[in-house]
Coordinates of N, CA and C in Angstrom, one line a residue:
X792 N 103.0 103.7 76.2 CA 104.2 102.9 76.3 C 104.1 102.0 77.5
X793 N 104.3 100.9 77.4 CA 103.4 100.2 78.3 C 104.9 99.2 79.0
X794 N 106.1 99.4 78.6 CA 107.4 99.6 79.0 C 107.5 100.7 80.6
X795 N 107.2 101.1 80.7 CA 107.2 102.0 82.4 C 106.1 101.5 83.5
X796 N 105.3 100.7 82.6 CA 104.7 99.9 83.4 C 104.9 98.5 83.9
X797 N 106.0 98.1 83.2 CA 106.2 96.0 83.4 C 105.9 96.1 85.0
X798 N 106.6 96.6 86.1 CA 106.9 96.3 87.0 C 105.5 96.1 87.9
X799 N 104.4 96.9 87.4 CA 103.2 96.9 87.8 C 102.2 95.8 87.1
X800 N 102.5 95.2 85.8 CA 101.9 94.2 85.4 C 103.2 92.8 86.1
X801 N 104.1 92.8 86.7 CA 104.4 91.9 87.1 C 103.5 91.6 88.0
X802 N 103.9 92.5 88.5 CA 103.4 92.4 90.3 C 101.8 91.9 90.3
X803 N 101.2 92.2 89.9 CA 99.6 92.1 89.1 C 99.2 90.2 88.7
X804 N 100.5 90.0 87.9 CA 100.5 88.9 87.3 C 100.7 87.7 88.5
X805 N 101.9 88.1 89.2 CA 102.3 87.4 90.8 C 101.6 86.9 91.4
X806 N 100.3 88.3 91.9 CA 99.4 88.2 92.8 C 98.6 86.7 92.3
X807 N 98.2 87.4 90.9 CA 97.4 86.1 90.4 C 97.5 84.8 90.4
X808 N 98.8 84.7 90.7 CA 99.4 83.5 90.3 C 99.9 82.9 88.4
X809 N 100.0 83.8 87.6 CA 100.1 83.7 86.6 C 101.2 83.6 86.6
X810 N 102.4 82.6 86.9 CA 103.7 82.6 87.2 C 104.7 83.0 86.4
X811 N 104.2 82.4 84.6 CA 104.8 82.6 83.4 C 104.9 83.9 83.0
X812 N 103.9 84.5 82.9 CA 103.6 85.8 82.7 C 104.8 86.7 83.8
X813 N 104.2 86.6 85.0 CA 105.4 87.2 85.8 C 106.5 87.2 86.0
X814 N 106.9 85.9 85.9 CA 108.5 86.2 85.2 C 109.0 87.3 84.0
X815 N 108.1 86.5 82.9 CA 108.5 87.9 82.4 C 108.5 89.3 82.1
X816 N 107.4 90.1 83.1 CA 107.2 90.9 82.9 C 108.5 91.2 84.0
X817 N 108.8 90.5 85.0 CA 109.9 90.9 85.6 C 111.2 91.2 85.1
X818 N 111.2 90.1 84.4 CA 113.2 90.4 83.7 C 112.6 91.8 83.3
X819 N 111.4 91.8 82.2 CA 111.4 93.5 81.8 C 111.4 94.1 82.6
X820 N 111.1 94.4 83.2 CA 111.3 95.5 84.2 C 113.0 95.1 85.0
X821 N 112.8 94.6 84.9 CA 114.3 94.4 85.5 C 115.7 95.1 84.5
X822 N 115.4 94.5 83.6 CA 116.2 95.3 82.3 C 116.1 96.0 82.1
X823 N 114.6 97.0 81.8 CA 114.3 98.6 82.0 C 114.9 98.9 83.1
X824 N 115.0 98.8 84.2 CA 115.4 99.5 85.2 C 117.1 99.4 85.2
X825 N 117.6 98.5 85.0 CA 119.0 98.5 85.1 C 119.6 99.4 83.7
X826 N 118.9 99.3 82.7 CA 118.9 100.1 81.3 C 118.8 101.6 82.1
X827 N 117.8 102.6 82.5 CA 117.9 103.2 82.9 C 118.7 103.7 84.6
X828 N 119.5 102.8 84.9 CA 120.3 103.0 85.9 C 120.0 103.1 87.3
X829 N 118.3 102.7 87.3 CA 117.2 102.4 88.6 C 118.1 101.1 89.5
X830 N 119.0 101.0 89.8 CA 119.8 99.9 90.6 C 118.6 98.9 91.3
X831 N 118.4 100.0 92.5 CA 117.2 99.0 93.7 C 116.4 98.7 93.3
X832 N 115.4 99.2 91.7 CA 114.4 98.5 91.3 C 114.7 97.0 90.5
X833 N 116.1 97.4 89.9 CA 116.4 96.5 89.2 C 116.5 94.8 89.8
X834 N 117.3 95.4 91.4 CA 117.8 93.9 92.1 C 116.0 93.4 92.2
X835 N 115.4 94.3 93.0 CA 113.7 94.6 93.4 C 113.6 93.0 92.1
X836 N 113.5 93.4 91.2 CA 112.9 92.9 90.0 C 113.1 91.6 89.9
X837 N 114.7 91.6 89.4 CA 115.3 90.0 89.1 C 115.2 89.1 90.2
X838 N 115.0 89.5 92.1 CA 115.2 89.2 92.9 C 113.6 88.0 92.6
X839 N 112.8 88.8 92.4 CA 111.4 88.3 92.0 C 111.3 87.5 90.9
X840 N 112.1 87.7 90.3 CA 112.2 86.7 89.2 C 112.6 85.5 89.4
X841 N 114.1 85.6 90.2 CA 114.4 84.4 90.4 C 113.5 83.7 91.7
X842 N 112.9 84.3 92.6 CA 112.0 84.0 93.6 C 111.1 83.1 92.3
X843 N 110.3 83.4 91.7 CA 109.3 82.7 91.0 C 109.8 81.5 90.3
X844 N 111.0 82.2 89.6 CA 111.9 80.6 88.4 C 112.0 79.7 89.9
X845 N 112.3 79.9 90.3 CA 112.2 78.3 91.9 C 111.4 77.9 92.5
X846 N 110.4 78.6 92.6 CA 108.8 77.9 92.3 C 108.2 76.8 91.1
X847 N 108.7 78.0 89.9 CA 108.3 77.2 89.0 C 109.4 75.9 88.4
X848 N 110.8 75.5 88.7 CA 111.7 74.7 88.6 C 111.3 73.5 89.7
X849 N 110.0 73.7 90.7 CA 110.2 72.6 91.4 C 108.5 72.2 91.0
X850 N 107.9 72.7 90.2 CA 106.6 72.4 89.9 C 106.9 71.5 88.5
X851 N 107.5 72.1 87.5 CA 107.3 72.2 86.2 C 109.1 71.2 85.9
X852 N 109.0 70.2 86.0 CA 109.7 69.3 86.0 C 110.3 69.0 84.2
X853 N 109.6 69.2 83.3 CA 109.6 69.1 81.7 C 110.2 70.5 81.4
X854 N 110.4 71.3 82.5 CA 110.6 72.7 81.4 C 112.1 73.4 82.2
X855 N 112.9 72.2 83.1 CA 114.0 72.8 84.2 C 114.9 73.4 83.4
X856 N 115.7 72.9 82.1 CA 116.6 73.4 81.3 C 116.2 74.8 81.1
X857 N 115.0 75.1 80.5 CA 114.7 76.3 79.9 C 114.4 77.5 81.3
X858 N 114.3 76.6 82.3 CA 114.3 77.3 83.3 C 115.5 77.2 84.3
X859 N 116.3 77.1 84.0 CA 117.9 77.2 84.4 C 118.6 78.2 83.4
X860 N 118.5 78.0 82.0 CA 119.3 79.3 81.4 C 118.5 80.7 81.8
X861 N 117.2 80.7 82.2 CA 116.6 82.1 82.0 C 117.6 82.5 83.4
X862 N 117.5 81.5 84.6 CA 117.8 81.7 85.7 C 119.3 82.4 85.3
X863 N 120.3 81.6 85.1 CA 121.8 81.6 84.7 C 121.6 83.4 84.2
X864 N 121.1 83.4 82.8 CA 120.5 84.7 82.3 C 120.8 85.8 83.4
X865 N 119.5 85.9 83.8 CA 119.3 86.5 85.2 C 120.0 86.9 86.0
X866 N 120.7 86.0 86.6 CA 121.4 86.0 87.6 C 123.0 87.3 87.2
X867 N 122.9 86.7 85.5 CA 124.6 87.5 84.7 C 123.8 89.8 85.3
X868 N 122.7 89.5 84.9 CA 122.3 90.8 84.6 C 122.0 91.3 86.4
X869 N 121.6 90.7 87.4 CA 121.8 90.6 88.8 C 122.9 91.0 89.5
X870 N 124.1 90.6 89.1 CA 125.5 90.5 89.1 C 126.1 91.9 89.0
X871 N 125.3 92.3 87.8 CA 125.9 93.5 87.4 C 125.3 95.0 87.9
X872 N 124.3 94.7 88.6 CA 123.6 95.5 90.0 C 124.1 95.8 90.6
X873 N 124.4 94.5 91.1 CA 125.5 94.3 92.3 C 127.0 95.2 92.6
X874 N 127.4 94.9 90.7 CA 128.5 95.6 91.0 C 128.6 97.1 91.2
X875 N 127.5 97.7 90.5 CA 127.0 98.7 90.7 C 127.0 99.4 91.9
X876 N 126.7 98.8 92.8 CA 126.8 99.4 94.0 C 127.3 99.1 95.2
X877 N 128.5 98.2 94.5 CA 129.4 97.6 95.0 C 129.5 96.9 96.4
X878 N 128.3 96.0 96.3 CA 128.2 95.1 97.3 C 128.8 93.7 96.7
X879 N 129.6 93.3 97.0 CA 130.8 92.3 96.7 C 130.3 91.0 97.2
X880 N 129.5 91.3 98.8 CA 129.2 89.6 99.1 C 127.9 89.4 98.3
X881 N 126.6 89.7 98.2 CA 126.3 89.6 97.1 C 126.8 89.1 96.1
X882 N 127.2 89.8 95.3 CA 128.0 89.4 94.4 C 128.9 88.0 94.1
X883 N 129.4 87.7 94.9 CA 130.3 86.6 95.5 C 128.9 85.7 95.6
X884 N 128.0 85.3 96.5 CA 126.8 84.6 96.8 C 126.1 84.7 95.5
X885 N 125.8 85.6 94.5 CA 125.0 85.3 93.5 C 125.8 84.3 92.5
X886 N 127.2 84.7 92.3 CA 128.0 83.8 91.3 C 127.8 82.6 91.9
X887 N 128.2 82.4 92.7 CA 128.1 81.2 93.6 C 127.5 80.4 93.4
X888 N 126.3 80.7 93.1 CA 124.4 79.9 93.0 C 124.5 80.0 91.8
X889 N 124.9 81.0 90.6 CA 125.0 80.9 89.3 C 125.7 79.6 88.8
X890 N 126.9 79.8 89.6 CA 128.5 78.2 89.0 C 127.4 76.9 89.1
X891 N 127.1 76.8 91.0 CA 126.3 75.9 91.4 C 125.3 74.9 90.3
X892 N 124.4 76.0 90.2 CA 123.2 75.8 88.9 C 123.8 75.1 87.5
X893 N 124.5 75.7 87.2 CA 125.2 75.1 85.8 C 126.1 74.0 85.9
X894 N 126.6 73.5 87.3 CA 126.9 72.6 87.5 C 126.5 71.1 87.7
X895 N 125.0 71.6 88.2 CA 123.7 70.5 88.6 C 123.4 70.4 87.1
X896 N 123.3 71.5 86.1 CA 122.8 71.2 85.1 C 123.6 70.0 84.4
X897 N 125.0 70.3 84.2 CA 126.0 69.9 83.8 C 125.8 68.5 84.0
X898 N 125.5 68.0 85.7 CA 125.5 66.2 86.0 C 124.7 66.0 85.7
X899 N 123.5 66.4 85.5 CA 122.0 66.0 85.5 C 122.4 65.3 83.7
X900 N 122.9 66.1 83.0 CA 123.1 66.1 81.9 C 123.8 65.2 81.2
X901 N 124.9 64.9 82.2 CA 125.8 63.9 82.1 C 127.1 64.9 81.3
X902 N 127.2 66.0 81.7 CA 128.1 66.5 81.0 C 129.5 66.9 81.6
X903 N 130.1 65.8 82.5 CA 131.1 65.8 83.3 C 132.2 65.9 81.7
X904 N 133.5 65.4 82.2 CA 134.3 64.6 81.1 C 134.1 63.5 80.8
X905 N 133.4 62.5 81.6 CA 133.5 61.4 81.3 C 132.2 61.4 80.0
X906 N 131.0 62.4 80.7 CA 130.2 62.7 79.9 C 130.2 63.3 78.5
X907 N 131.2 63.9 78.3 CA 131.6 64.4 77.0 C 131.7 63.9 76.4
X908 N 133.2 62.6 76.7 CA 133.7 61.8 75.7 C 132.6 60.8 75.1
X909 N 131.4 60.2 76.2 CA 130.4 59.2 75.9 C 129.6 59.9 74.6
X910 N 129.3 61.6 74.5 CA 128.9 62.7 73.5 C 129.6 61.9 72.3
X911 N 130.6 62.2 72.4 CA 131.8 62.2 71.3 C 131.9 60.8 70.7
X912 N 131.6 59.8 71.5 CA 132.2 58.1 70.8 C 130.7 58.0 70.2
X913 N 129.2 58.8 71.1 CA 128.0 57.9 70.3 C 128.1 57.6 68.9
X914 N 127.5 56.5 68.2 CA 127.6 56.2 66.4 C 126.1 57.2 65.9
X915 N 126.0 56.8 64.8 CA 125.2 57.7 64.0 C 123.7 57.3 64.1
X916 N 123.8 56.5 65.0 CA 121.7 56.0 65.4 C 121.5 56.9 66.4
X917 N 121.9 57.8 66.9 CA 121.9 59.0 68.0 C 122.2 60.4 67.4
X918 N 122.3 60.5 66.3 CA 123.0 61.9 66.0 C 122.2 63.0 66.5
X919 N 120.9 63.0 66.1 CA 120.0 64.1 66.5 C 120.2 64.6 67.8
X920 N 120.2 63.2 69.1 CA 120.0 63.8 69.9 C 121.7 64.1 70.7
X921 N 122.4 63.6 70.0 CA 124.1 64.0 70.4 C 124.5 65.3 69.8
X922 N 123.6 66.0 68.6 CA 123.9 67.8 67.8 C 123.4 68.4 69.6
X923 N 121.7 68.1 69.8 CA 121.5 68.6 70.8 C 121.9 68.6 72.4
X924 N 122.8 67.5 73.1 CA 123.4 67.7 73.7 C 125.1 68.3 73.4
X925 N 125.3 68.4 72.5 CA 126.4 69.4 72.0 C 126.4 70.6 72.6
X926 N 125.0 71.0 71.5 CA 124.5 72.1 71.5 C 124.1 72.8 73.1
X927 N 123.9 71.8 74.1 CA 123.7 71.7 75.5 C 125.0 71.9 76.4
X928 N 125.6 71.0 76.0 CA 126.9 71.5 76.9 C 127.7 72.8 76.3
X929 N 127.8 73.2 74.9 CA 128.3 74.5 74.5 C 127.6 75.1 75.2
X930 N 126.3 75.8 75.3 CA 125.9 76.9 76.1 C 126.0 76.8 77.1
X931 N 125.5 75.7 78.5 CA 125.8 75.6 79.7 C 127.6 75.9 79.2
X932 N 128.2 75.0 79.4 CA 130.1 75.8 78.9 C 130.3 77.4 78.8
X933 N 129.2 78.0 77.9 CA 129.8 79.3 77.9 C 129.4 80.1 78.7
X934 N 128.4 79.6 79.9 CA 127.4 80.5 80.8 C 128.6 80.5 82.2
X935 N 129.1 79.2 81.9 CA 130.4 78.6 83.0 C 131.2 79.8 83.1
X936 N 132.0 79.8 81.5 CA 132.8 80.5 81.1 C 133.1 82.3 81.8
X937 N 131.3 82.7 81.8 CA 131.0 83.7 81.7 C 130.9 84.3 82.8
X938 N 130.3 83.1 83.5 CA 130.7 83.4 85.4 C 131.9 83.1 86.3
X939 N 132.8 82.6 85.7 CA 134.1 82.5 85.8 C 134.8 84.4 86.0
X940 N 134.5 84.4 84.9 CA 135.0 85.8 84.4 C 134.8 86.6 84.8
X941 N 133.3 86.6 85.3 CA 132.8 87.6 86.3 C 133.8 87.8 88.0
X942 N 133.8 86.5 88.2 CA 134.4 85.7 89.8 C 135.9 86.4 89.3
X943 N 136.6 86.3 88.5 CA 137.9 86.8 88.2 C 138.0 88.3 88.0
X944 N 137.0 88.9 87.6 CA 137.7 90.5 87.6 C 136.7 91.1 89.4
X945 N 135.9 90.6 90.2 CA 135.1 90.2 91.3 C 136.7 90.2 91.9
X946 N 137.3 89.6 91.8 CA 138.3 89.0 92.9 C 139.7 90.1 92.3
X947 N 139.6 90.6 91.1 CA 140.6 91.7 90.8 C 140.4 92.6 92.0
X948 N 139.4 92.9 91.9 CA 138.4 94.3 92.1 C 138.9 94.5 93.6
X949 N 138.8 93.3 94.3 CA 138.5 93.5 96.1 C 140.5 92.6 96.1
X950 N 141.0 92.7 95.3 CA 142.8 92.7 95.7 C 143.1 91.0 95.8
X951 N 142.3 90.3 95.8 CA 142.8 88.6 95.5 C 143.2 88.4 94.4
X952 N 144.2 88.6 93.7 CA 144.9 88.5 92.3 C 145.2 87.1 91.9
X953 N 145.8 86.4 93.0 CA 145.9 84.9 92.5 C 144.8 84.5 92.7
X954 N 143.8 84.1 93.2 CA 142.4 83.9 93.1 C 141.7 83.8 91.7
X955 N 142.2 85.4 91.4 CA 141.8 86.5 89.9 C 142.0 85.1 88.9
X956 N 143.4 85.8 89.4 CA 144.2 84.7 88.0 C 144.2 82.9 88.0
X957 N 143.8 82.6 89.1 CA 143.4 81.2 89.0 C 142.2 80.9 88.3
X958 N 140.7 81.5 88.7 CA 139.5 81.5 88.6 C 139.5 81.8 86.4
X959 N 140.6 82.8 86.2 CA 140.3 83.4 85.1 C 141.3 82.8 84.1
X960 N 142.3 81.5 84.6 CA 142.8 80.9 83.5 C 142.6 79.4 83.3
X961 N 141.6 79.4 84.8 CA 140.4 77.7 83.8 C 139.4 78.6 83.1
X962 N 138.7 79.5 83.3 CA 137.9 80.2 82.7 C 138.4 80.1 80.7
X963 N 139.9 80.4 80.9 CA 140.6 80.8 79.5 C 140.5 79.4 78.6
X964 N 141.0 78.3 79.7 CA 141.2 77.0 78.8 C 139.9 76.0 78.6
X965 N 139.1 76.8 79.1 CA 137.6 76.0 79.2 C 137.0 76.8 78.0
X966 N 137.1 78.2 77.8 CA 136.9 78.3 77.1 C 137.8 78.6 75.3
X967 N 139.5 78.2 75.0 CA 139.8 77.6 74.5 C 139.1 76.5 74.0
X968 N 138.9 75.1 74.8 CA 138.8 73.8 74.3 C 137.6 73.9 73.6
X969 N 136.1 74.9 73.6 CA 135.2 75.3 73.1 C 135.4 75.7 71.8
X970 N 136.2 76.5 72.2 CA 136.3 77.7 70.8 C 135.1 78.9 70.8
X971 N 135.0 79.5 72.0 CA 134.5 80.2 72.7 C 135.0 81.9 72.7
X972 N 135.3 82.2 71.8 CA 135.9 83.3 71.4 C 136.2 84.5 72.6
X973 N 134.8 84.9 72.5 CA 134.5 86.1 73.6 C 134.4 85.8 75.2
X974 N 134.8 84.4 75.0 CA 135.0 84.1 76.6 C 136.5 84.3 77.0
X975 N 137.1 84.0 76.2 CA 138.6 83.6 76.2 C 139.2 84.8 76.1
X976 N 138.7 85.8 75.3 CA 139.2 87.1 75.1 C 138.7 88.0 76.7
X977 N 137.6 87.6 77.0 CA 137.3 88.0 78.4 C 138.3 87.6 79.7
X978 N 138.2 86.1 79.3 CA 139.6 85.7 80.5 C 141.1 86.4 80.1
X979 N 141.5 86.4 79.3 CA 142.9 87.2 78.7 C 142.6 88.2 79.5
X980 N 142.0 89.4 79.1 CA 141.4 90.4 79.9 C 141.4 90.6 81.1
X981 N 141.1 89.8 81.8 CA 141.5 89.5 83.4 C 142.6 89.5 83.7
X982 N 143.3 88.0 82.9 CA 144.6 87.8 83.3 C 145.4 89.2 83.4
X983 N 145.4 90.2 82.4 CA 146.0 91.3 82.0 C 145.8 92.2 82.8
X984 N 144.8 92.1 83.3 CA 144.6 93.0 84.3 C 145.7 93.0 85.6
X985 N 145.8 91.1 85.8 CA 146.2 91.4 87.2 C 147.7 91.3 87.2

């Protein structure tokens, strides 16, 4: 079973410089370990993961998107380490860089409001590539959504309620305007909480 091993073919892959490879053998291992409740190896892992996705985001210029959601990814299952063991600035500092990231994605992308609506008026000699920026701002949107929610039950947790409940009812209407189901039912969730 060659699953008890990732963490050893990451590291292996690293050394090499095989950068692709090592990433992923990292999240695995990263996953395995948080799957089995290994906390330290787990941060250990993704910590290296995202160490490498920023090497490779400042090399690999054609491949940033796909190397922003893995990061975003990453970062949701990092978070939850964290809370694990209840280190909160962490925590706080990882969302942080998570919002950050999906934000730069967001301008890069043009996907402000102003950017949206430009989405929404193009005519039908762009459709292809207006499904795909759709399709782009929905998932950046729901990764927003997702870190929001995190930052809102984050700020339950350590007694800032209005914070909570600020953070977790743009969270709600952001993810309303989507039609984002499980985000919204996440923010409600919060709100309820506090």
């Amino acid at each position: 079973n060659l699953s008890k091993y990732y963490g050893d073919v990451a590291y292996h892959y690293d050394k090499a410089e095989v950068l692709d490879k090592a990433m992923d053998y990292y999240k695995k291992a990263g996953d395995k370990a948080k799957k089995d409740n290994n906390v330290e190896d787990g941060i250990n892992y993704y910590t290296s993961f995202l160490r490498i996705n920023a090497i490779e985001q400042l090399q690999e210029k054609n491949k940033t998107i796909q190397l922003a959601f893995r990061e975003i990814g990453v970062r949701k299952e990092l978070n939850d380490l964290y809370d694990l063991k209840g280190r909160r600035d962490l925590q706080e500092q990882n969302l942080t860089t998570a919002l950050e990231k999906i934000e730069k994605e967001q301008r890069r992308k043009g996907e402000s409001e102003e950017g949206r609506e430009n989405i929404k008026q193009e005519n039908k000699e762009g459709e292809q590539e207006r499904k795909i920026d759709l399709w782009h701002y929905g998932l950046m949107a729901s990764f927003k959504i997702d870190i929001l929610n995190e930052f809102g039950r984050m700020h339950e947790l350590t007694g800032k309620y209005e914070k909570s409940m600020e953070i977790s009812k743009e969270g709600m209407n952001l993810a309303s305007d989507i039609g984002y189901r499980k985000g919204e039912a996440s923010s409600l969730h919060n709100i309820g909480r506090v």
